[in-house]
Every structure is written in C-alpha cells, then in structure tokens.
Amino acid sequence: MSEVCMGAWHLIETLTEGVATLVASEDETKNMLSTRRSISPAADILVEPIIEHVRKTREPFERVLHSKRLNRAWRFYAWPIIGPFGDVHGIHMWVGDPKEKMTPRRLTSGVFWSTTDWLIYQTWESAAMSGTLLEDWVPTALSSDYINRAIHMEKEQEFLEITLAPKPGMVLSTWFSVRHDHGHAMQWQVILRPTADGKGVRVLYHDFSDAYPPSMPTLAELGLTEGLDGSKVHVALFEAHRGSIVLWIGRAPEWLEWQYAHLTGPVVHPDDLPTLQASAQRISLGEVPYTVDLVQLHGGEDAWVKSSVTMRPFQLKDRPAHAELTLIQVTPIDDDY
C-alpha cells in the first residue's frame, strides 16, 4: 500500500461508466491514480464498493469501517457531485479517524458540454462557483460565455480537440483561471471525458483557489487581445448552421448581444444568416480561402449593428479543417445599414 493522506478530502472523477480515478487529495492534484492504491487506508478495506454505491444511489455515504488486519477503524464519508442529467460526475470522499472533525470540502460541480447544440447544461452549483445567485441561474449557457469567463486556459489545443471533436477514450485534466462575479480570479481544476456516443463531454470542476494561485495570460496572449481590441476586430469560432458563436478568441465585443443568444434571440439577423451559411459552405468545399460579408448582428433589444464578417477555415494543429466551424473576424461598420 502507498502512503495515504488521512483526515483528508479526496476527489474522484467518475465521468465514464465503470471508470473512477483520483484527481486530487487535500492540497495536491493527482494524475488520475487508482482509487484503491491512493485512498484505501488498509488492504482489507475497499473503496470501490463505496464509489459504486454512491454512483448508483446518488446519495451521500457515511460509515465507520474496521480493518481486521490493522485492528483499526476509519470513518468514510462520500459526497456525490451530480451533473445536470443526474449522472455522478465525481465523488468527494473524506477518510479519517472516527473522532476527527471533517474540514469543509472545496466547491465542485459537474456540467455537460453538448456538441450537438453547442450549449452547456449546468447545475446551480456550477453557476454558484463563479458567484451566480440562485435567482439568476439558468440551466443552460453558451459555451462561448463559459470560455469568455476564463482568464487563462492551460492545454488550450487539447481542450479544443476534446470539446469540438470528442471521441470515446479521450480524457483531459487541465486548469482554468476564471473570473468570479465579484471581480477576483479563481483557479479551477478541470477534468473532461467525452460520452460514448460522441454527442458531448462530461466535465468535473474543482475550485482549487485556496491552494493554487490563478494562472495568468502570457504576454503574447495579452498582446493579441489588446491588439484586437485596439483595432475593433473581434475573432471567434462560428457555427454557421445555427449562426452561433462557439467561443471568442480574445475579448468579446461589448456592443454585441451574444452571451444569452439561446434566450434573447439570434446573433445574426435571420435575413443575413443564409449569406454566412453560403460562405461557410464555399470555404468548406475549398472554393475560396476566405469570404467577406456585410451582415446585421444583434446589438440587444431590437437593435441590429451593421458589421463586416471575414470568414476563414478553422483548423486544429495537425488536423484537417473542421467541417462545421469557421473562424470569423467581426468589425462594426459605422454607416447605416
């Protein structure tokens, strides 16, 4: 048996049926280790049955278990982290002396990134991690809104691959530094695994801000963002079939209503969406390297902003161009439409 941290919280990801790995113990991240080798305090006390019990019942577990081999007892407490569709995305497990008081557990939550409608399905717990009040919570959010909250994303290339083109067996453990609604930055551990049908990605969030400082953008990233802001050019990944923004590269434009487009209405005026869809098809077929169109974009309420949209192929490193997504550069045009 390896040394086990007692009187401590352990975070187990259970994003895929039949799989459970340790991703954090107290103030340390873990590289998806075996749960038995890393959590069980004695060879004759198995944590796997506890994990499966919590996974199936979706209810907390608490019991004092005794090791005959070591003639000692431990208290086990397991808390399910339930995602938006009732799946257990993770389990917070505390193991310690029966008389020891449990310390507060860190904030965690589970969300589902859909690759069919480009929405994130979220629990209230996931929204509350960044400060959203219960009365302001909505069960869905745009992926672009989530990503826009991120100050910095580590392993960005791998993140895009797993969320834009998920395949069974893929897994990613990474970090997000995220803006809280009250203004401060947080550091989140993020674990992602695609579903078996490839229609989305289950995600486990873990707020590690008290142990790890938030990561900051590089000077190059800051330079890119400031340069784009200065030129009033905004760059995004665009899904033409629905006319939706998947994510912004750099800061999002303040004049565009996009964060709640699934609630407030389309980003692209319905009369102009066919134009962008036709441009996306031409790019996908390789007919042109880029297109430029003048369209109306939603400025909020009943306002529409005349804008220039330059569209180019979107391609991940060492991958063919994505069939459904394109890169767009958006610039407002001052004169009347």
Coordinates of C-alpha atoms in Angstrom, one line a residue, residues 12-330:
I12 CA -12.6 11.1 -7.5
E13 CA -13.7 11.6 -11.1
T14 CA -16.4 9.2 -12.3
L15 CA -17.2 10.8 -15.7
T16 CA -17.2 7.5 -17.6
E17 CA -19.3 4.4 -16.6
G18 CA -17.0 1.9 -14.9
V19 CA -14.1 4.3 -14.5
A20 CA -13.1 6.1 -11.3
T21 CA -9.7 7.8 -10.8
L22 CA -8.3 10.0 -8.1
V23 CA -7.6 13.6 -9.3
A24 CA -6.9 15.4 -6.0
S25 CA -6.1 14.8 -2.4
E26 CA -6.3 17.7 0.0
D27 CA -3.9 20.4 -1.4
E28 CA -2.4 18.2 -4.2
T29 CA -3.6 17.3 -7.7
K30 CA -3.3 13.6 -8.7
N31 CA -2.7 12.3 -12.1
M32 CA -5.8 10.1 -12.3
L33 CA -4.5 7.4 -10.0
S34 CA -6.0 4.1 -8.9
T35 CA -8.5 4.9 -6.2
R36 CA -7.7 1.8 -4.1
R37 CA -4.0 2.3 -4.1
S38 CA -4.3 6.0 -3.3
I39 CA -7.3 6.2 -0.9
S40 CA -7.8 2.9 0.9
P41 CA -6.0 3.0 4.3
A42 CA -5.9 -0.8 4.6
A43 CA -5.8 -3.6 2.1
D44 CA -8.9 -5.2 3.6
I45 CA -11.0 -2.0 3.2
L46 CA -12.0 -1.4 -0.4
V47 CA -13.2 1.9 -1.6
E48 CA -14.5 0.6 -5.0
P49 CA -17.8 -0.7 -3.5
I50 CA -18.3 2.7 -1.8
I51 CA -17.8 4.5 -5.1
E52 CA -20.2 2.3 -7.0
H53 CA -22.8 2.6 -4.2
V54 CA -22.7 6.4 -4.3
R55 CA -22.6 6.3 -8.1
K56 CA -25.8 4.2 -8.3
T57 CA -27.8 5.7 -5.4
R58 CA -26.6 9.3 -6.0
E59 CA -26.8 9.8 -2.2
P60 CA -24.1 10.5 0.4
F61 CA -22.4 7.6 2.2
E62 CA -21.1 7.6 5.7
R63 CA -19.9 4.7 7.7
V64 CA -17.1 3.7 10.1
L65 CA -15.2 0.7 8.7
H66 CA -12.9 -1.6 10.6
S67 CA -9.7 -3.3 9.4
K68 CA -9.1 -6.7 11.0
R69 CA -5.6 -6.7 9.5
L70 CA -4.6 -3.5 11.2
N71 CA -7.1 -3.6 14.1
R72 CA -8.1 0.0 13.4
A73 CA -11.3 1.8 12.2
W74 CA -11.7 4.7 9.9
R75 CA -14.6 6.9 9.1
F76 CA -15.6 7.1 5.4
Y77 CA -17.8 9.9 4.1
A78 CA -18.6 10.2 0.3
W79 CA -20.5 13.1 -1.3
P80 CA -21.8 12.7 -4.9
I81 CA -21.2 15.5 -7.4
I82 CA -24.2 15.3 -9.7
G83 CA -24.3 16.7 -13.2
P84 CA -27.3 18.3 -15.0
F85 CA -28.7 14.9 -16.2
G86 CA -28.4 13.1 -12.9
D87 CA -25.0 11.4 -13.6
V88 CA -22.5 11.4 -10.9
H89 CA -19.5 13.3 -12.3
G90 CA -17.4 12.9 -9.3
I91 CA -17.2 11.9 -5.6
H92 CA -15.7 13.8 -2.7
M93 CA -14.5 11.3 -0.2
W94 CA -13.2 12.0 3.3
V95 CA -11.3 9.4 5.2
G96 CA -10.1 9.9 8.7
D97 CA -10.3 8.9 12.4
P98 CA -13.9 8.4 13.6
K99 CA -13.5 11.1 16.2
E100 CA -11.8 13.6 13.9
K101 CA -13.9 16.5 12.7
M102 CA -14.3 16.8 8.9
T103 CA -12.9 20.0 7.3
P104 CA -15.1 21.9 4.8
R105 CA -14.8 20.5 1.3
R106 CA -13.9 22.6 -1.7
L107 CA -16.5 23.7 -4.2
T108 CA -17.1 21.3 -7.0
S109 CA -19.7 20.8 -9.8
G110 CA -20.5 18.9 -12.9
V111 CA -21.6 20.2 -16.3
F112 CA -22.2 18.8 -19.7
W113 CA -20.8 20.4 -22.9
S114 CA -23.1 19.4 -25.8
T115 CA -21.6 19.2 -29.3
T116 CA -25.0 18.9 -30.9
D117 CA -26.4 22.3 -29.9
W118 CA -23.2 24.0 -28.6
L119 CA -24.9 24.6 -25.2
I120 CA -23.5 23.9 -21.7
Y121 CA -26.0 22.2 -19.4
Q122 CA -25.2 23.2 -15.9
T123 CA -26.4 22.7 -12.3
W124 CA -26.9 25.6 -9.9
E125 CA -23.7 24.5 -8.1
S126 CA -21.6 25.1 -11.2
A127 CA -23.0 28.6 -11.7
A128 CA -22.6 29.4 -8.0
M129 CA -18.9 28.5 -8.2
S130 CA -18.4 31.8 -10.1
G131 CA -20.9 33.8 -8.0
T132 CA -24.2 33.4 -9.7
L133 CA -27.2 33.8 -7.4
L134 CA -29.9 31.2 -7.4
E135 CA -32.5 33.6 -8.7
D136 CA -30.2 34.5 -11.7
W137 CA -29.3 30.8 -12.5
V138 CA -30.4 29.3 -15.8
P139 CA -30.0 25.6 -16.7
T140 CA -28.1 26.2 -20.0
A141 CA -25.4 28.6 -21.1
L142 CA -23.4 29.1 -24.3
S143 CA -20.0 27.5 -24.4
S144 CA -18.7 30.9 -25.6
D145 CA -20.0 32.5 -22.3
Y146 CA -18.1 30.0 -20.2
I147 CA -14.9 30.4 -22.2
N148 CA -15.2 34.2 -22.0
R149 CA -15.1 34.0 -18.2
A150 CA -11.7 32.2 -18.5
I151 CA -8.7 34.5 -17.8
H152 CA -6.4 31.7 -18.9
M153 CA -6.8 28.1 -20.1
E154 CA -3.9 25.7 -20.0
K155 CA -3.7 22.9 -22.7
E156 CA -5.9 25.0 -24.9
Q157 CA -5.2 22.9 -28.0
E158 CA -6.2 19.7 -26.2
F159 CA -9.2 21.4 -24.8
L160 CA -10.5 22.5 -28.2
E161 CA -9.9 19.0 -29.6
I162 CA -11.9 17.2 -26.9
T163 CA -14.8 19.7 -26.9
L164 CA -15.1 20.3 -30.6
A165 CA -14.3 16.8 -31.9
P166 CA -14.8 14.4 -28.9
K167 CA -14.1 10.7 -29.3
P168 CA -14.5 7.9 -26.8
G169 CA -11.4 7.2 -24.7
M170 CA -10.2 10.8 -24.8
V171 CA -9.6 12.4 -21.4
L172 CA -8.1 15.8 -20.3
S173 CA -7.0 17.2 -17.0
T174 CA -6.3 20.9 -17.1
W175 CA -6.6 24.3 -15.4
F176 CA -8.9 27.3 -15.9
S177 CA -8.4 30.6 -14.2
V178 CA -11.9 32.1 -14.0
R179 CA -13.4 35.4 -13.3
H180 CA -15.7 35.5 -10.3
D181 CA -18.8 37.7 -10.5
H182 CA -17.3 39.7 -7.6
G183 CA -14.2 40.5 -9.6
H184 CA -11.5 38.2 -8.2
A185 CA -9.8 35.4 -10.1
M186 CA -10.2 31.7 -9.2
Q187 CA -8.1 28.6 -10.2
W188 CA -10.2 25.6 -11.2
Q189 CA -9.0 22.1 -11.8
V190 CA -11.0 20.7 -14.8
I191 CA -11.4 17.1 -15.9
L192 CA -13.1 16.3 -19.2
R193 CA -14.2 13.0 -20.8
P194 CA -16.4 12.5 -23.9
T195 CA -19.6 10.5 -23.8
A196 CA -19.6 7.1 -25.6
D197 CA -21.9 8.5 -28.3
G198 CA -19.7 11.5 -29.0
K199 CA -22.5 13.9 -28.5
G200 CA -20.9 15.8 -25.7
V201 CA -18.4 16.0 -22.9
R202 CA -18.9 15.4 -19.2
V203 CA -16.9 17.8 -17.1
L204 CA -15.9 18.0 -13.4
Y205 CA -14.9 21.4 -11.9
H206 CA -12.9 21.7 -8.7
D207 CA -12.2 25.2 -7.2
F208 CA -8.5 24.9 -6.0
S209 CA -8.1 28.7 -5.5
D210 CA -7.0 28.3 -1.9
A211 CA -4.1 26.1 -2.8
Y212 CA -3.1 27.3 -6.3
P213 CA -2.8 30.9 -7.5
P214 CA -4.8 31.7 -10.6
S215 CA -2.7 31.3 -13.8
M216 CA -2.4 34.5 -15.9
P217 CA -2.3 35.0 -19.7
T218 CA 1.1 35.1 -21.3
L219 CA 2.5 38.4 -22.6
A220 CA 1.9 37.2 -26.1
E221 CA -1.8 36.4 -25.3
L222 CA -2.2 39.8 -23.7
G223 CA -0.6 41.5 -26.7
L224 CA -3.0 39.6 -29.1
T225 CA -6.0 40.6 -27.0
E226 CA -5.0 44.3 -26.7
G227 CA -4.2 44.4 -30.4
L228 CA -7.5 43.1 -31.4
D229 CA -9.3 45.5 -29.0
G230 CA -7.4 48.4 -30.4
S231 CA -8.4 47.6 -33.9
K232 CA -12.0 46.9 -33.0
V233 CA -11.6 43.5 -34.6
H234 CA -13.1 40.6 -32.7
V235 CA -12.3 37.0 -33.5
A236 CA -14.5 34.0 -32.8
L237 CA -15.2 30.4 -33.7
F238 CA -18.5 30.4 -35.6
E239 CA -21.0 27.6 -36.2
A240 CA -22.9 28.6 -39.4
H241 CA -25.7 26.1 -39.3
R242 CA -27.2 27.7 -36.2
G243 CA -25.5 31.0 -36.6
S244 CA -23.9 30.7 -33.1
I245 CA -20.7 31.9 -31.5
V246 CA -18.8 28.9 -30.1
L247 CA -16.0 30.8 -28.4
W248 CA -14.3 34.2 -28.6
I249 CA -10.5 34.4 -29.2
G250 CA -9.6 37.4 -27.1
R251 CA -12.3 39.6 -25.6
A252 CA -15.9 39.6 -26.8
P253 CA -17.3 42.8 -28.2
E254 CA -19.4 44.8 -25.7
W255 CA -21.8 46.0 -28.5
L256 CA -22.9 42.5 -29.4
E257 CA -25.7 40.6 -27.6
W258 CA -24.3 37.0 -27.7
Q259 CA -24.0 35.6 -24.1
Y260 CA -27.6 34.6 -23.8
A261 CA -28.5 34.2 -27.5
H262 CA -30.4 31.0 -26.8
L263 CA -32.7 33.2 -24.6
T264 CA -32.5 36.6 -26.2
G265 CA -32.6 35.7 -29.9
P266 CA -30.2 35.0 -32.8
V267 CA -26.8 36.7 -33.0
V268 CA -27.1 37.0 -36.8
H269 CA -30.2 38.6 -38.3
P270 CA -32.4 35.9 -39.9
D271 CA -32.3 37.7 -43.3
D272 CA -28.5 37.5 -43.3
L273 CA -27.8 34.1 -41.9
P274 CA -28.2 32.4 -45.3
T275 CA -25.4 34.6 -46.6
L276 CA -22.9 33.4 -43.9
Q277 CA -24.1 29.8 -44.3
A278 CA -23.3 30.0 -48.0
S279 CA -19.9 31.5 -47.3
A280 CA -19.2 28.7 -44.8
Q281 CA -20.1 26.1 -47.4
R282 CA -17.8 27.7 -50.0
I283 CA -15.0 27.6 -47.5
S284 CA -15.7 24.0 -46.5
L285 CA -15.6 23.0 -50.2
G286 CA -12.3 24.8 -50.7
E287 CA -13.7 27.1 -53.3
V288 CA -12.2 30.2 -51.6
P289 CA -9.6 30.9 -48.9
Y290 CA -11.8 33.4 -47.2
T291 CA -15.0 35.5 -47.6
V292 CA -16.2 38.9 -46.5
D293 CA -19.8 39.7 -45.9
L294 CA -21.8 42.7 -44.6
V295 CA -24.5 41.5 -42.2
Q296 CA -26.6 42.6 -39.3
L297 CA -25.6 41.4 -35.8
H298 CA -27.7 41.6 -32.7
G299 CA -26.9 44.6 -30.6
G300 CA -29.5 44.0 -27.9
E301 CA -33.3 44.5 -27.7
D302 CA -34.4 45.4 -31.3
A303 CA -31.1 47.0 -32.3
W304 CA -29.0 45.5 -35.2
V305 CA -25.5 46.5 -35.9
K306 CA -24.1 46.6 -39.5
S307 CA -20.9 44.5 -39.4
S308 CA -18.2 43.2 -41.6
V309 CA -17.6 39.4 -41.1
T310 CA -14.5 37.9 -42.6
M311 CA -14.7 34.1 -42.6
R312 CA -11.8 31.6 -42.9
P313 CA -11.3 27.9 -42.3
F314 CA -10.8 26.7 -38.8
Q315 CA -8.1 24.0 -38.3
L316 CA -6.5 22.5 -35.3
K317 CA -2.8 21.6 -35.4
D318 CA -2.1 18.5 -37.5
R319 CA -5.8 18.1 -38.2
P320 CA -7.9 18.7 -41.3
A321 CA -10.1 21.8 -41.4
H322 CA -13.2 21.4 -39.2
A323 CA -16.3 20.8 -41.3
E324 CA -18.8 22.6 -39.1
L325 CA -16.8 25.5 -37.6
T326 CA -15.1 28.5 -39.2
L327 CA -13.0 31.4 -37.9
I328 CA -14.7 34.8 -38.2
Q329 CA -13.4 38.4 -37.7
V330 CA -16.1 40.8 -36.8

